[in-house]
Short mmCIF file of C-alpha atoms in Angstrom, two decimals:
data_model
loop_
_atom_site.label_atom_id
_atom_site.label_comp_id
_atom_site.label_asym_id
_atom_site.label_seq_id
_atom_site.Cartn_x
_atom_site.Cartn_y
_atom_site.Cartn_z
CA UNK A 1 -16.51 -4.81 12.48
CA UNK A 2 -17.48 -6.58 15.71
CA UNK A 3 -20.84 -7.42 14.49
CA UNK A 4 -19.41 -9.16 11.17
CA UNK A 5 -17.07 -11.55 13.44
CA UNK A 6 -19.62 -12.35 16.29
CA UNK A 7 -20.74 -15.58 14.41
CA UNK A 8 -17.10 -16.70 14.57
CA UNK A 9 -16.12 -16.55 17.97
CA UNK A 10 -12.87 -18.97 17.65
CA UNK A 11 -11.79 -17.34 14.70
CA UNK A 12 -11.45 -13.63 15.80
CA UNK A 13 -9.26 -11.83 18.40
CA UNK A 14 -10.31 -8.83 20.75
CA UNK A 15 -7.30 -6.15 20.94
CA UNK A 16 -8.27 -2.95 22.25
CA UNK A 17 -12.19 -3.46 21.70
CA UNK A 18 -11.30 -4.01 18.04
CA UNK A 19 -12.05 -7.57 16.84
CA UNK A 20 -9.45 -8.78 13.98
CA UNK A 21 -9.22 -11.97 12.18
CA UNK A 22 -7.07 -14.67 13.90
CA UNK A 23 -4.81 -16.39 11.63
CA UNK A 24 -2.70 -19.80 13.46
CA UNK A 25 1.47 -18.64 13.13
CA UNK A 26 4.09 -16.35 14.09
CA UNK A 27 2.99 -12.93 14.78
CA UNK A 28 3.19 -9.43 13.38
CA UNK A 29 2.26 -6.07 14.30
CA UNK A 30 0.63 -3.98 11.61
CA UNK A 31 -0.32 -0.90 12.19
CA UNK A 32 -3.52 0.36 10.21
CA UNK A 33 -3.49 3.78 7.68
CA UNK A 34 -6.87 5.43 8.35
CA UNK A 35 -7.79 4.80 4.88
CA UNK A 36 -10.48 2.23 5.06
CA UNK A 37 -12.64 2.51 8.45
CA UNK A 38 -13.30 -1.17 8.30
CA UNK A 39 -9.84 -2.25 9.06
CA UNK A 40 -9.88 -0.49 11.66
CA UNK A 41 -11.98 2.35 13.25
CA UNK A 42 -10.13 3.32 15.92
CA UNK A 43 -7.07 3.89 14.28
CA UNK A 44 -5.17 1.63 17.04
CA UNK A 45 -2.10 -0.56 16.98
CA UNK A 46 -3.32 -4.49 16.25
CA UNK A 47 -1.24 -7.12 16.97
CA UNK A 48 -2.32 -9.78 14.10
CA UNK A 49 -1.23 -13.35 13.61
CA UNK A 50 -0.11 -14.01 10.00
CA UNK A 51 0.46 -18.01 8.59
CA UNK A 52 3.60 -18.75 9.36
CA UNK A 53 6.63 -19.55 6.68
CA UNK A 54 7.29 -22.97 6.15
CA UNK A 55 8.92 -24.62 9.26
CA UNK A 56 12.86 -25.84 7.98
CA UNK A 57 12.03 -28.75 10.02
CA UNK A 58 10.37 -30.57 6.83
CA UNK A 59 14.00 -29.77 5.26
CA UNK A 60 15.87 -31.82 7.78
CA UNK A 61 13.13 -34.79 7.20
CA UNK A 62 13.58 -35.15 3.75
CA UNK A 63 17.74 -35.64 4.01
CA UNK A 64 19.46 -39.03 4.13
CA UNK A 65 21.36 -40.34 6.80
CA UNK A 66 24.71 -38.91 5.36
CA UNK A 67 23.67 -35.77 4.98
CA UNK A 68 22.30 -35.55 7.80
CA UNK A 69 25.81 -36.61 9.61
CA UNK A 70 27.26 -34.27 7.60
CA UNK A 71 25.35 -31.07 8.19
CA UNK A 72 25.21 -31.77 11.80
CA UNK A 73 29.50 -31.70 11.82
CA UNK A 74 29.23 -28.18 10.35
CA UNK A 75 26.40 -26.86 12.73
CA UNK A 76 28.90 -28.56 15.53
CA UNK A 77 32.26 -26.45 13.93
CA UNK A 78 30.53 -23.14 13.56
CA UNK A 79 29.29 -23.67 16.98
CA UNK A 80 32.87 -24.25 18.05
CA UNK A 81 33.85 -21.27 15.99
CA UNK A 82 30.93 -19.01 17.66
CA UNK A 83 32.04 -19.80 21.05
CA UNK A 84 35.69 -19.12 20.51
CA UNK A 85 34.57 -15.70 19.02
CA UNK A 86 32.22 -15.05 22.23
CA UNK A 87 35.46 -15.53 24.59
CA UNK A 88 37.47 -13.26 22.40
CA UNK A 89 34.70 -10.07 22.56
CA UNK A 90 32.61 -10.90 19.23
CA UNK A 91 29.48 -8.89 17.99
CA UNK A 92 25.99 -9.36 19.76
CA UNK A 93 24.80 -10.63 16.14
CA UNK A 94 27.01 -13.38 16.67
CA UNK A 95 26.65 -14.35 20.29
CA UNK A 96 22.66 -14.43 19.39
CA UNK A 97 23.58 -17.07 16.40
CA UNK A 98 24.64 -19.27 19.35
CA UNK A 99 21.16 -19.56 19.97
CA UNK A 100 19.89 -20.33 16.59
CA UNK A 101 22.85 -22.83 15.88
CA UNK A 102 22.16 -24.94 19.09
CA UNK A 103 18.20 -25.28 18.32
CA UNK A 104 19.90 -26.53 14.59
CA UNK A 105 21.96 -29.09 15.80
CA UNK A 106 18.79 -30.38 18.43
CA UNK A 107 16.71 -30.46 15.18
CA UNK A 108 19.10 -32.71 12.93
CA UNK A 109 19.75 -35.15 15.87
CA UNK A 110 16.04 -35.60 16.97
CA UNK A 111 15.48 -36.33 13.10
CA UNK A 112 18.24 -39.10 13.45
CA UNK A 113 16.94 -40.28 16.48
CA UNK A 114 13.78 -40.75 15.08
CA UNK A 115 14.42 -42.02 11.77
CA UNK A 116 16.72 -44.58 13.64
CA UNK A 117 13.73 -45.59 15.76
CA UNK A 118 11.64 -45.77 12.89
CA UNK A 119 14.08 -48.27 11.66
CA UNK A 120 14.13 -50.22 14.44
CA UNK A 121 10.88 -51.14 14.71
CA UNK A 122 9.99 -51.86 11.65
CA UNK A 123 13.02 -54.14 11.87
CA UNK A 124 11.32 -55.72 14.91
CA UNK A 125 8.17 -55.82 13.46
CA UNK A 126 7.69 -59.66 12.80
CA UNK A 127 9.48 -60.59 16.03
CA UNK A 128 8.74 -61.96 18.97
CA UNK A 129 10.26 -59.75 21.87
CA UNK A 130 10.55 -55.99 21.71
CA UNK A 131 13.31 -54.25 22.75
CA UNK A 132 12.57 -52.42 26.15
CA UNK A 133 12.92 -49.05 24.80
CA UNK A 134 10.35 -48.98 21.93
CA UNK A 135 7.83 -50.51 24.19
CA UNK A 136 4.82 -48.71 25.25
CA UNK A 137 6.24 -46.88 28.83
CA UNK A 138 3.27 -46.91 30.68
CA UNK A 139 3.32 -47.40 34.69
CA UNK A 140 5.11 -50.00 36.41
CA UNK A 141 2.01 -51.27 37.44
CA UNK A 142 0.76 -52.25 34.36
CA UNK A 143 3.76 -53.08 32.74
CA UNK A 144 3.79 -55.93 35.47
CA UNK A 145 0.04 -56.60 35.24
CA UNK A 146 -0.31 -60.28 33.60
CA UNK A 147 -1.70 -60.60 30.02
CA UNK A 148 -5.03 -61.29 29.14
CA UNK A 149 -4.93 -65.36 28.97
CA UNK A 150 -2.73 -65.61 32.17
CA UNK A 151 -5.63 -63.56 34.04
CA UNK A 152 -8.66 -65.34 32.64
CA UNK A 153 -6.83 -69.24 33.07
CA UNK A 154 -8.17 -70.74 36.34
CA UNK A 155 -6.82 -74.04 38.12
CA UNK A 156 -8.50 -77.49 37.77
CA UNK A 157 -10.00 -77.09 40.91
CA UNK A 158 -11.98 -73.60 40.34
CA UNK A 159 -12.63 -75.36 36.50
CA UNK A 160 -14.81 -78.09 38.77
CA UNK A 161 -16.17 -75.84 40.89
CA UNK A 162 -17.28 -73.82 38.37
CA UNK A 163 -19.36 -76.64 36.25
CA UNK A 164 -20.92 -78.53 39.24
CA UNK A 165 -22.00 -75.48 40.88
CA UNK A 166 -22.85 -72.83 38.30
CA UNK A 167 -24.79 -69.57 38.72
CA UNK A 168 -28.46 -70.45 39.34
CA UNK A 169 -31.06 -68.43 36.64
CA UNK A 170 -34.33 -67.62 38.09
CA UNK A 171 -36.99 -65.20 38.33
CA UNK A 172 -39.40 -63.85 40.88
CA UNK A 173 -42.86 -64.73 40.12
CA UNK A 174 -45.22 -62.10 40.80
#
């Protein structure tokens, strides 16, 4: 088994001196019947990492605004409702839905926040000034730095010194 992964170093996992395929996503422990010796010849524990199910993130994307408003008013009253149960004695199963429910409600407003964004600037697309918190952050050095054609204009003076004096070309002759 270790010889059949060596060529693909980034795409195995070492557990126990057993190499197994590494698959990106949540993980699972399987344990192996001795059945088939290639699986895994030891007979050992192996922690392997299967693709993951499809984030409900993308769910929350594809909603309008309304919806959106309105799921996050329900997340917010069963929230309400799981607290009130925590203070009276509830179940563990429902003091760990706290958890779950609070990651919910962060997910729908980060989706508003940045679909409102999104709408901002392509509102300020074609204008002239941004407003200061869709532009670039930065450091407050650069922010202040001056643009391109302020930095490269010179006065009238350096403009004269510049053409009556200009760099001399030569070369050495050997």
């Amino acid at each position: 088994m270790r010889g059949y992964l060596e060529h693909m170093p980034n795409r195995a996992h070492l557990i126990n001196n057993c190499t197994v395929p590494y698959y990106p996503g949540s993980r699972c422990i399987r344990q192996f019947a001795s059945g088939n010796p290639l699986d895994n010849p030891q007979g050992i524990n192996l922690i392997l990492k299967w693709p993951r199910a499809k984030s409900r993130h993308t769910n929350v994307q594809s909603k309008s605004k309304a919806d959106l408003s309105k799921q996050l008013g329900e997340l917010k009253e069963e929230l309400l409702k799981l607290r009130v149960q925590k203070v009276a004695g509830g179940s563990s199963a429902k003091l760990t839905k706290i958890n779950t429910v609070r990651k919910s409600i962060a997910r729908v407003l980060t989706v508003t926040n940045q679909k409102t964004r999104q709408n901002l600037r392509e509102l300020y697309k074609k204008k002239k000034y941004l407003p200061l918190d869709l532009r670039p952050k930065k450091t407050r050095a650069i922010r202040r730095k001056l643009g391109k054609t302020d930095a490269a204009r010179k006065t009238e003076k350096q403009r004269k010194k510049d053409l009556h004096f200009p760099i001399r070309k030569y070369a050495v002759k050997a």
